[in-house]
Coordinates of C-alpha atoms in Angstrom, one line a residue:
M29 CA -25.3 33.2 74.4
T30 CA -26.6 32.1 77.7
A31 CA -28.3 29.0 79.1
R32 CA -32.0 28.9 79.7
P33 CA -33.5 27.6 83.0
R34 CA -36.2 25.0 83.0
T35 CA -39.7 26.2 82.8
G36 CA -41.7 26.7 86.0
L37 CA -45.4 26.6 86.8
V38 CA -45.6 30.4 86.9
R39 CA -44.3 30.6 83.3
V40 CA -46.9 28.0 82.2
L41 CA -49.7 30.0 83.7
E42 CA -48.4 33.2 82.1
D43 CA -48.5 31.5 78.7
L44 CA -51.7 29.5 79.0
G45 CA -53.6 31.3 81.6
A46 CA -57.0 32.9 80.6
T47 CA -57.0 30.8 77.4
L48 CA -56.5 27.2 78.5
L49 CA -55.8 27.1 82.2
D50 CA -57.1 28.9 85.3
L51 CA -55.5 28.7 88.8
V52 CA -58.1 27.3 91.3
C53 CA -56.0 27.2 94.4
G54 CA -52.4 26.6 95.6
D55 CA -49.2 28.5 95.2
P56 CA -47.6 28.0 91.7
G57 CA -44.5 29.8 92.9
R58 CA -43.7 26.9 95.3
A59 CA -43.0 24.6 92.3
G60 CA -39.5 24.4 90.9
S61 CA -38.7 23.5 87.3
I62 CA -41.4 21.4 85.7
G63 CA -40.1 17.9 85.0
G64 CA -42.8 16.7 82.6
V65 CA -46.4 16.1 81.8
V66 CA -48.1 12.9 82.9
I67 CA -51.7 11.6 82.4
H68 CA -53.3 10.2 85.6
D69 CA -54.5 6.6 85.3
P70 CA -56.3 5.3 88.4
L71 CA -55.8 1.7 87.3
D72 CA -52.1 1.9 86.5
Q73 CA -50.2 4.6 88.3
P74 CA -47.6 6.1 85.9
E75 CA -44.1 7.0 86.8
L76 CA -43.9 10.6 87.8
P77 CA -40.8 12.8 87.2
R78 CA -40.1 15.4 89.9
Q79 CA -42.4 18.5 89.7
A80 CA -44.7 16.9 87.2
I81 CA -47.9 18.5 85.8
V82 CA -50.5 15.7 86.2
L83 CA -53.6 15.7 83.8
G84 CA -56.5 14.4 85.9
I85 CA -58.6 13.2 83.0
G86 CA -62.0 12.1 84.4
V87 CA -61.3 13.4 87.9
Q88 CA -64.5 15.3 88.8
T89 CA -65.7 15.0 92.4
R90 CA -64.5 17.0 95.4
D91 CA -63.4 13.8 97.2
E92 CA -61.4 12.6 94.2
V93 CA -59.6 15.9 93.9
I94 CA -58.7 16.1 97.6
R95 CA -57.5 12.5 97.6
L96 CA -55.5 12.9 94.5
L97 CA -53.9 16.1 95.7
A98 CA -52.6 14.4 98.8
E99 CA -51.3 11.5 96.8
L100 CA -49.5 13.7 94.3
G101 CA -48.0 15.8 97.1
G102 CA -46.3 12.7 98.4
R103 CA -44.9 11.9 94.9
G104 CA -43.5 15.4 94.4
A105 CA -45.9 16.7 91.7
A106 CA -46.2 20.4 91.0
A107 CA -49.8 20.7 89.8
L108 CA -53.0 18.8 89.1
V109 CA -55.2 19.8 86.2
V110 CA -58.9 18.9 86.1
R111 CA -61.7 19.9 83.8
A112 CA -63.5 23.2 84.6
P113 CA -65.6 23.8 86.7
A114 CA -63.2 22.4 89.3
P115 CA -64.2 21.8 92.9
S116 CA -63.3 24.7 95.1
G117 CA -63.7 25.8 98.7
A118 CA -61.7 25.8 102.0
D119 CA -61.2 22.0 102.1
V120 CA -59.9 21.9 98.6
A121 CA -57.6 24.9 99.2
A122 CA -56.3 23.3 102.4
A123 CA -55.6 20.0 100.6
A124 CA -53.7 21.9 97.9
D125 CA -51.7 23.9 100.4
G126 CA -50.9 20.9 102.5
A127 CA -49.8 18.8 99.5
G128 CA -47.8 21.7 98.0
V129 CA -49.6 21.0 94.7
A130 CA -51.4 23.7 92.7
L131 CA -54.9 22.9 91.4
L132 CA -55.6 24.1 87.8
A133 CA -58.7 24.0 85.7
L134 CA -58.8 23.3 82.0
T135 CA -61.1 25.6 80.1
R136 CA -64.3 24.2 78.7
G137 CA -64.1 23.6 74.9
A138 CA -60.3 22.8 75.1
S139 CA -59.2 19.2 74.6
W140 CA -56.8 17.3 76.8
A141 CA -54.7 16.6 73.7
Q142 CA -54.5 20.3 72.9
L143 CA -53.3 21.0 76.5
A144 CA -50.7 18.2 76.5
A145 CA -49.3 19.4 73.1
M146 CA -49.1 23.0 74.4
L147 CA -47.4 22.0 77.6
R148 CA -44.8 19.9 75.9
S149 CA -44.1 22.8 73.5
I150 CA -43.6 25.2 76.4
L151 CA -41.5 22.8 78.5
A152 CA -39.3 22.0 75.4
E153 CA -38.2 18.6 76.8
G154 CA -36.5 17.6 73.5
D155 CA -33.0 19.0 74.3
I156 CA -31.2 15.7 74.6
G157 CA -27.9 15.9 76.2
E158 CA -28.0 19.6 76.6
P159 CA -28.3 21.4 79.9
G160 CA -30.5 24.1 78.2
A161 CA -31.3 25.9 75.1
Q162 CA -29.4 29.1 74.0
T163 CA -30.6 32.6 73.3
L164 CA -31.2 34.6 70.1
G165 CA -31.8 38.3 70.3
G166 CA -31.8 38.1 74.1
M167 CA -34.6 35.4 74.2
P168 CA -34.4 31.6 74.6
S169 CA -33.6 30.1 71.3
G170 CA -36.7 28.5 69.7
D171 CA -39.0 29.7 72.5
L172 CA -41.8 31.1 70.4
F173 CA -44.1 31.7 73.4
T174 CA -41.7 34.1 75.0
L175 CA -41.2 35.8 71.6
A176 CA -44.9 36.1 71.1
N177 CA -45.3 37.8 74.4
A178 CA -42.4 40.2 73.6
V179 CA -44.1 41.1 70.2
A180 CA -47.4 41.6 72.0
A181 CA -45.8 44.0 74.4
L182 CA -44.3 46.0 71.5
L183 CA -47.6 46.2 69.6
D184 CA -49.9 46.4 72.7
A185 CA -52.0 43.7 71.2
P186 CA -52.5 39.9 71.5
V187 CA -50.4 38.0 69.0
T188 CA -50.2 34.5 67.4
I189 CA -47.3 33.0 65.5
E190 CA -48.4 30.6 62.7
D191 CA -46.8 28.4 60.2
R192 CA -47.5 28.3 56.4
S193 CA -50.5 26.1 56.9
S194 CA -52.1 28.5 59.5
R195 CA -51.3 26.2 62.4
V196 CA -50.7 28.1 65.6
L197 CA -47.1 27.6 66.8
A198 CA -47.3 30.0 69.8
F199 CA -49.4 32.8 71.2
S200 CA -49.1 35.6 73.6
G201 CA -51.1 36.4 76.7
R202 CA -54.1 38.8 76.7
Q203 CA -56.0 36.7 74.2
D204 CA -59.2 37.4 76.1
E205 CA -58.9 41.0 74.8
A206 CA -59.4 39.7 71.2
D207 CA -62.6 38.4 69.7
S208 CA -64.1 34.9 70.0
S209 CA -62.7 33.8 66.7
R210 CA -59.1 34.3 68.1
V211 CA -60.0 32.1 71.1
E212 CA -61.4 29.5 68.7
T213 CA -58.2 29.6 66.7
I214 CA -56.0 29.0 69.8
L215 CA -58.2 26.3 71.2
G216 CA -57.9 24.4 68.0
R217 CA -54.3 25.4 67.3
Q218 CA -55.4 26.0 63.8
V219 CA -57.1 28.9 62.0
P220 CA -60.6 27.6 61.2
E221 CA -61.2 26.7 57.6
R222 CA -63.9 29.3 57.1
F223 CA -61.5 32.0 58.1
I224 CA -58.9 30.7 55.7
R225 CA -61.3 30.7 52.8
L226 CA -62.4 34.2 53.6
L227 CA -58.9 35.5 53.7
E228 CA -58.0 33.7 50.5
D229 CA -61.1 35.2 48.8
R230 CA -60.2 38.7 49.9
G231 CA -56.6 38.3 48.7
V232 CA -55.1 38.7 52.1
F233 CA -52.6 35.8 51.8
R234 CA -51.6 36.9 48.4
A235 CA -50.8 40.4 49.6
L236 CA -49.1 39.0 52.8
Y237 CA -46.8 36.6 51.0
R238 CA -45.8 39.1 48.3
S239 CA -44.5 41.8 50.7
D240 CA -42.3 42.2 53.7
E241 CA -44.6 45.0 55.0
P242 CA -47.4 44.4 57.5
V243 CA -50.9 44.0 56.0
H244 CA -53.9 45.5 57.7
V245 CA -57.0 43.2 57.6
P246 CA -60.3 44.9 58.4
P247 CA -63.1 42.7 59.7
P248 CA -65.7 41.6 57.2
E249 CA -69.2 42.9 57.1
A250 CA -71.3 42.7 60.2
G251 CA -73.2 39.5 60.7
T252 CA -70.7 37.1 59.1
D253 CA -69.4 34.2 61.2
T254 CA -65.7 35.1 61.1
F255 CA -63.9 37.8 63.1
N256 CA -65.0 41.3 64.2
Q257 CA -61.7 42.8 65.3
P258 CA -59.1 44.1 62.8
R259 CA -55.9 42.1 62.3
V260 CA -52.4 43.1 61.3
A261 CA -50.2 40.4 59.8
V262 CA -46.7 40.2 58.5
A263 CA -44.9 37.3 56.7
V264 CA -42.0 35.5 58.3
R265 CA -39.3 34.7 55.8
A266 CA -35.8 33.3 55.7
G267 CA -34.4 34.6 52.4
D268 CA -36.9 33.5 49.7
E269 CA -38.4 30.8 51.9
L270 CA -41.8 31.5 53.6
L271 CA -41.8 30.1 57.1
G272 CA -45.1 31.5 58.4
S273 CA -46.6 34.7 59.7
I274 CA -47.4 36.8 62.8
W275 CA -51.0 38.0 63.4
A276 CA -52.0 40.7 65.9
A277 CA -55.6 41.5 66.9
V278 CA -55.7 45.3 67.0
R279 CA -58.4 47.9 67.5
E280 CA -57.0 50.4 64.9
P281 CA -54.2 50.4 62.3
L282 CA -50.7 50.4 63.7
S283 CA -48.6 53.5 63.9
P284 CA -45.5 53.7 61.6
E285 CA -43.3 53.0 64.6
R286 CA -45.2 49.9 65.5
N287 CA -45.4 48.7 61.9
R288 CA -41.6 49.0 61.8
A289 CA -41.4 47.1 65.1
L290 CA -43.5 44.3 63.7
R291 CA -41.4 44.1 60.6
E292 CA -38.3 43.8 62.6
A293 CA -39.8 41.3 64.9
A294 CA -40.6 39.1 61.9
K295 CA -36.9 38.8 61.2
L296 CA -36.2 37.6 64.8
V297 CA -39.1 35.2 64.6
A298 CA -37.6 33.7 61.4
L299 CA -34.3 33.0 63.3
H300 CA -36.2 31.2 66.1
M301 CA -38.3 29.2 63.6
L302 CA -35.2 28.1 61.7
R303 CA -33.6 27.2 65.0
L304 CA -36.6 25.1 65.9
R305 CA -36.6 23.3 62.6
A306 CA -32.8 22.7 62.6
G307 CA -33.0 21.7 66.2
A308 CA -35.7 19.1 65.5
D309 CA -33.6 17.6 62.8
V310 CA -30.4 17.6 64.9
E311 CA -32.4 16.2 67.8
R312 CA -33.8 13.3 65.7
R313 CA -30.3 12.4 64.5
L314 CA -28.8 12.6 68.0
R315 CA -31.7 10.6 69.5
A316 CA -31.3 7.9 66.7
D317 CA -27.6 7.6 67.4
L318 CA -28.2 7.3 71.2
V319 CA -31.0 4.8 70.8
G320 CA -29.0 2.8 68.3
T321 CA -25.9 2.8 70.7
A322 CA -28.0 1.7 73.6
L323 CA -29.6 -1.1 71.7
E324 CA -26.3 -2.4 70.4
G325 CA -24.8 -2.7 73.9
G326 CA -21.1 -2.4 74.4
P327 CA -19.0 0.2 76.2
G328 CA -21.0 3.2 74.9
A329 CA -24.5 1.9 75.9
A330 CA -24.3 3.2 79.5
E331 CA -23.5 6.8 78.4
A332 CA -26.2 6.7 75.7
L333 CA -28.8 5.6 78.2
S334 CA -27.7 8.4 80.6
R335 CA -28.1 11.0 77.9
L336 CA -31.5 9.6 77.0
R337 CA -32.4 10.0 80.8
L338 CA -33.0 6.3 81.1
T339 CA -32.0 4.7 84.4
G340 CA -30.9 1.4 83.0
G341 CA -33.5 -0.5 85.0
P342 CA -36.0 -3.0 83.7
G343 CA -37.3 -2.1 80.2
I344 CA -38.7 -3.5 77.0
V345 CA -37.9 -2.7 73.3
L346 CA -40.6 -2.2 70.7
A347 CA -39.9 -2.3 66.9
L348 CA -42.3 -0.3 64.6
A349 CA -42.2 -0.5 60.8
P350 CA -44.7 -0.6 57.9
L351 CA -45.2 -3.5 55.6
D352 CA -42.4 -4.0 53.1
L353 CA -42.3 -1.9 50.0
P354 CA -44.0 -3.4 46.9
S355 CA -41.9 -5.8 44.7
A356 CA -41.8 -3.3 41.8
A357 CA -39.1 -0.7 42.2
P358 CA -40.8 2.4 43.6
S359 CA -40.0 5.9 42.2
A360 CA -37.7 8.3 44.0
E361 CA -40.7 10.5 44.8
F362 CA -42.6 7.6 46.3
Q363 CA -39.6 6.7 48.5
A364 CA -39.2 10.3 49.7
R365 CA -42.9 10.6 50.6
R366 CA -42.8 7.3 52.4
A367 CA -39.7 8.3 54.4
I368 CA -41.5 11.5 55.5
E369 CA -44.6 9.5 56.6
Q370 CA -42.4 7.0 58.4
Q371 CA -40.7 9.8 60.3
R372 CA -44.0 11.3 61.3
L373 CA -45.2 7.9 62.4
A374 CA -42.0 7.5 64.5
D375 CA -42.6 11.0 66.1
A376 CA -46.2 10.0 67.0
F377 CA -44.9 6.7 68.4
A378 CA -42.4 8.6 70.7
M379 CA -45.2 10.9 71.9
H380 CA -47.4 7.9 72.6
L381 CA -44.8 6.1 74.6
S382 CA -43.9 9.3 76.6
A383 CA -47.5 9.5 77.7
V384 CA -47.2 5.9 79.2
H385 CA -43.8 6.6 80.8
P386 CA -42.2 10.1 81.0
R387 CA -38.7 8.6 80.3
A388 CA -39.7 6.4 77.4
T389 CA -38.0 7.2 74.1
A390 CA -38.2 6.3 70.4
A391 CA -36.2 7.0 67.3
M392 CA -35.8 5.8 63.7
V393 CA -32.8 3.5 63.3
G394 CA -32.5 2.5 59.7
D395 CA -36.0 1.8 58.5
V396 CA -37.4 0.7 61.9
A397 CA -38.5 3.0 64.7
Y398 CA -37.3 1.5 68.0
G399 CA -39.0 2.4 71.3
I400 CA -37.5 1.8 74.7
L401 CA -40.2 1.6 77.4
P402 CA -39.0 1.6 81.0
W403 CA -41.1 -0.7 83.2
H404 CA -40.7 -0.8 87.0
H405 CA -44.1 -2.2 88.0
D406 CA -44.6 -6.0 87.8
P407 CA -41.8 -6.9 85.3
D408 CA -43.4 -10.4 84.8
R409 CA -46.3 -8.8 82.9
A410 CA -44.2 -6.1 81.1
E411 CA -44.4 -7.8 77.7
E412 CA -48.2 -8.3 78.0
R413 CA -48.7 -4.7 78.9
A414 CA -46.3 -3.3 76.3
T415 CA -48.2 -5.3 73.7
R416 CA -51.4 -3.6 74.9
V417 CA -49.7 -0.2 74.6
A418 CA -48.6 -1.0 71.1
A419 CA -52.1 -2.1 70.1
E420 CA -53.6 1.1 71.4
F421 CA -51.1 3.1 69.3
L422 CA -51.9 1.2 66.2
E423 CA -55.6 1.7 66.8
R424 CA -55.1 5.5 67.0
V425 CA -52.9 6.0 64.0
G426 CA -55.0 3.9 61.6
D427 CA -53.5 1.8 58.8
R428 CA -52.3 4.3 56.1
L429 CA -48.9 2.7 56.1
H430 CA -50.2 -0.5 57.8
P431 CA -47.7 -0.2 60.6
L432 CA -46.7 -3.3 62.6
I433 CA -45.0 -3.5 66.0
G434 CA -42.9 -6.3 67.4
V435 CA -42.5 -6.5 71.2
G436 CA -39.3 -7.9 72.6
P437 CA -38.8 -9.7 75.9
T438 CA -38.3 -7.8 79.1
A439 CA -34.7 -6.7 79.8
A440 CA -33.8 -6.7 83.5
D441 CA -31.2 -4.0 83.0
A442 CA -29.3 -2.1 80.3
A443 CA -27.2 -5.1 79.4
G444 CA -30.4 -6.9 78.3
L445 CA -31.6 -4.3 75.9
P446 CA -29.8 -5.9 72.9
R447 CA -31.6 -9.2 73.5
S448 CA -34.9 -7.4 73.8
R449 CA -34.2 -5.6 70.5
D450 CA -33.4 -8.9 68.9
G451 CA -36.7 -10.3 70.1
A452 CA -38.6 -7.3 68.8
D453 CA -36.9 -7.6 65.4
R454 CA -37.8 -11.3 65.2
A455 CA -41.4 -10.7 66.1
L456 CA -41.6 -7.8 63.6
R457 CA -40.2 -10.0 60.8
V458 CA -42.8 -12.7 61.4
L459 CA -45.6 -10.0 61.2
R460 CA -44.2 -8.7 58.0
G461 CA -43.8 -12.2 56.6
N462 CA -47.5 -12.9 57.4
G463 CA -48.5 -10.0 55.2
G464 CA -49.8 -7.9 58.1
T465 CA -52.7 -10.2 59.0
R466 CA -51.6 -9.5 62.6
R467 CA -50.4 -6.0 63.5
V468 CA -48.7 -6.5 66.9
A469 CA -47.1 -9.5 68.6
G470 CA -44.6 -10.3 71.3
L471 CA -41.8 -12.7 70.6
S472 CA -43.4 -15.3 72.9
D473 CA -46.5 -15.1 70.7
V474 CA -44.6 -16.0 67.5
H475 CA -41.6 -17.9 68.8
V476 CA -42.1 -20.9 66.6
E477 CA -42.6 -18.9 63.4
A478 CA -39.4 -16.9 64.2
L479 CA -37.4 -20.1 64.7
L480 CA -38.6 -21.4 61.3
L481 CA -37.7 -18.2 59.6
E482 CA -34.2 -18.4 61.0
L483 CA -33.9 -22.1 60.0
R484 CA -35.0 -21.0 56.5
D485 CA -32.2 -18.4 56.4
L486 CA -29.7 -20.9 57.6
T487 CA -30.6 -23.5 54.9
A488 CA -30.6 -20.8 52.2
E489 CA -27.2 -19.4 53.4
R490 CA -25.6 -22.9 53.2
G491 CA -27.3 -23.7 49.9
H492 CA -29.1 -26.7 51.3
L493 CA -31.8 -28.0 49.0
P494 CA -34.7 -30.4 49.9
T495 CA -33.6 -34.0 50.0
G496 CA -35.1 -37.5 50.3
P497 CA -38.9 -38.0 49.8
L498 CA -39.7 -34.3 49.4
A499 CA -37.1 -33.8 46.7
R500 CA -38.5 -36.8 44.8
L501 CA -42.0 -35.4 45.1
M502 CA -41.0 -32.0 43.9
A503 CA -39.2 -33.4 40.9
Y504 CA -42.2 -35.6 40.0
D505 CA -44.6 -32.6 40.2
A506 CA -42.3 -30.6 38.0
E507 CA -42.1 -33.3 35.3
H508 CA -45.7 -34.5 35.3
A509 CA -47.6 -31.3 36.3
T510 CA -49.1 -33.0 39.4
C511 CA -49.7 -31.6 42.9
L512 CA -48.3 -34.3 45.2
V513 CA -46.4 -31.8 47.3
E514 CA -49.6 -29.7 47.9
T515 CA -51.5 -32.9 48.7
L516 CA -48.9 -33.8 51.4
R517 CA -49.0 -30.2 52.8
A518 CA -52.8 -30.2 52.9
W519 CA -52.8 -33.6 54.7
F520 CA -50.3 -32.2 57.3
E521 CA -52.3 -29.0 57.9
A522 CA -55.5 -31.1 58.4
F523 CA -53.8 -33.3 61.0
G524 CA -54.4 -36.3 58.8
D525 CA -58.1 -35.7 58.4
V526 CA -58.7 -36.8 54.8
T527 CA -62.2 -35.2 54.6
A528 CA -61.0 -31.8 55.7
A529 CA -57.8 -31.9 53.5
S530 CA -59.8 -33.0 50.4
A531 CA -62.2 -30.1 51.0
A532 CA -59.4 -27.7 51.3
M533 CA -58.1 -28.8 47.9
Y534 CA -61.6 -29.0 46.3
V535 CA -61.3 -32.7 45.4
H536 CA -63.3 -35.8 46.3
H537 CA -62.0 -37.6 49.3
N538 CA -61.5 -40.8 47.2
T539 CA -59.3 -38.8 44.8
F540 CA -57.4 -37.4 47.8
R541 CA -56.8 -40.9 49.2
Y542 CA -55.5 -42.0 45.8
R543 CA -53.0 -39.1 45.7
L544 CA -51.8 -39.9 49.2
R545 CA -51.0 -43.5 48.1
R546 CA -49.4 -42.2 45.0
L547 CA -47.1 -39.7 46.8
A548 CA -46.1 -42.4 49.3
E549 CA -45.0 -44.6 46.3
V550 CA -43.3 -41.8 44.4
G551 CA -41.6 -40.2 47.4
G552 CA -40.8 -43.5 49.2
I553 CA -42.2 -42.0 52.5
D554 CA -43.9 -44.1 55.2
L555 CA -46.7 -41.8 56.5
A556 CA -47.2 -44.0 59.5
D557 CA -43.6 -43.3 60.7
P558 CA -43.6 -40.2 63.0
D559 CA -39.9 -39.4 62.2
A560 CA -40.6 -39.5 58.5
R561 CA -43.6 -37.3 58.9
F562 CA -41.7 -34.8 61.0
A563 CA -38.8 -34.6 58.5
A564 CA -41.2 -34.0 55.6
M565 CA -43.2 -31.5 57.6
L566 CA -40.1 -29.5 58.6
Q567 CA -38.7 -29.5 55.1
L568 CA -42.1 -28.2 53.8
R569 CA -42.1 -25.4 56.3
L570 CA -38.6 -24.4 55.3
L571 CA -39.4 -24.1 51.6
P572 CA -39.2 -20.4 50.5
P573 CA -42.6 -18.8 49.9
T574 CA -43.8 -19.0 46.3

């Protein structure tokens, strides 16, 4: 087994060229190992890793491109991607050469999200704490793009590797030699639904999944909106488990030798797919251990932050969790399904944070997904901007689990991360206690509510019960079925406004005044005394929710 070098720009163009990316100008060979993918934001310059690929979303004019190339050259970027048709000419080429930054164009019809996902797949940035991946069968372990190109060379045909749901995991070069339906499949990273229905109706999937032999799929009748070039497919299995399939766009049926090569390639693809799946699980557990250690502080925190590639500078902790489970005991199936959905939510959270800062990280620790977001620009506004980042994430993922995010205070360094986590936990608890009426909050936004929750915990832990006037009112209500406690609460919440308080309780204001006099007599409380009012108000706020 050997170590794999980091991916360079030449490799990116080999895998994505002619399908997603075109080289406009610049020398891709000048770039070293790509350090990450970053979205350009003209209003808030992101932190760039060395040799970054920068996605210039919205950058269109020649002047913008030339200016941005010069700026990125000074920041050590490897490439700038803009939407095709990209500006070209001697002045653009001179700017790219002078900056040492290649200019690439994203194909029309492809989305920026597709490109970002593809780039992250190729760069394989998830190997935490490992200098590089290992090899299987002479190829980088889990590198399905390299494997797809190798299979394509064996078959002399463009290839895709797909999972059980017909999602494209990787593809080879030379896709322009296939038909338009193949290009559509790759751009969407998913076989279109109309193709899937056609293949199901023709029994292709049934034949494919029942055999280890390659299946030849002729094109349908002329005039149908599907594909016009034959396909050869083979199932990818690990024992009895179906992992996916390999699809080649061919001009004629494969020879017996190439059929055998495709069948053998499926076994190697299975090993790589299992490595990817196992690696993802191991990576999640390792990331969770490292994030948990960093947030706890102590002697192991510095090493954990180092392995997470965090510098230990200013940062902020975010805590993500759904609303609490229903009071009725959920079934085991419900719990398992919810756990899977929570993990997917945490993965999406990690991706969202990494788009904001390339060194941000997130992981599930217990039932909460914690994110650590480095922040080197304007630390005084870090909590405000982290709250905005959290709100943008919640807006994108919707409310299937009704996720909530608590934002902790800014940590000046690694030693402050436990305090930031504590603040995020306290803010998240307030949001959960409010039934999700608010979905994101910083500790500074809910500081009073958090303090009251902690006081409630303290009184419950020590077994303290209400005393004095409030205890007498509660006992009187229980014995006579009255509502003197609720009357007092309504009066406090209306700041002593009898008209507003009586309206809130749906009674006449004279009736409300009578109840006020009665509760003052029964409880022995002087409502004109500010200390007596504060004591009663505090005890009311510390009562457990009913």
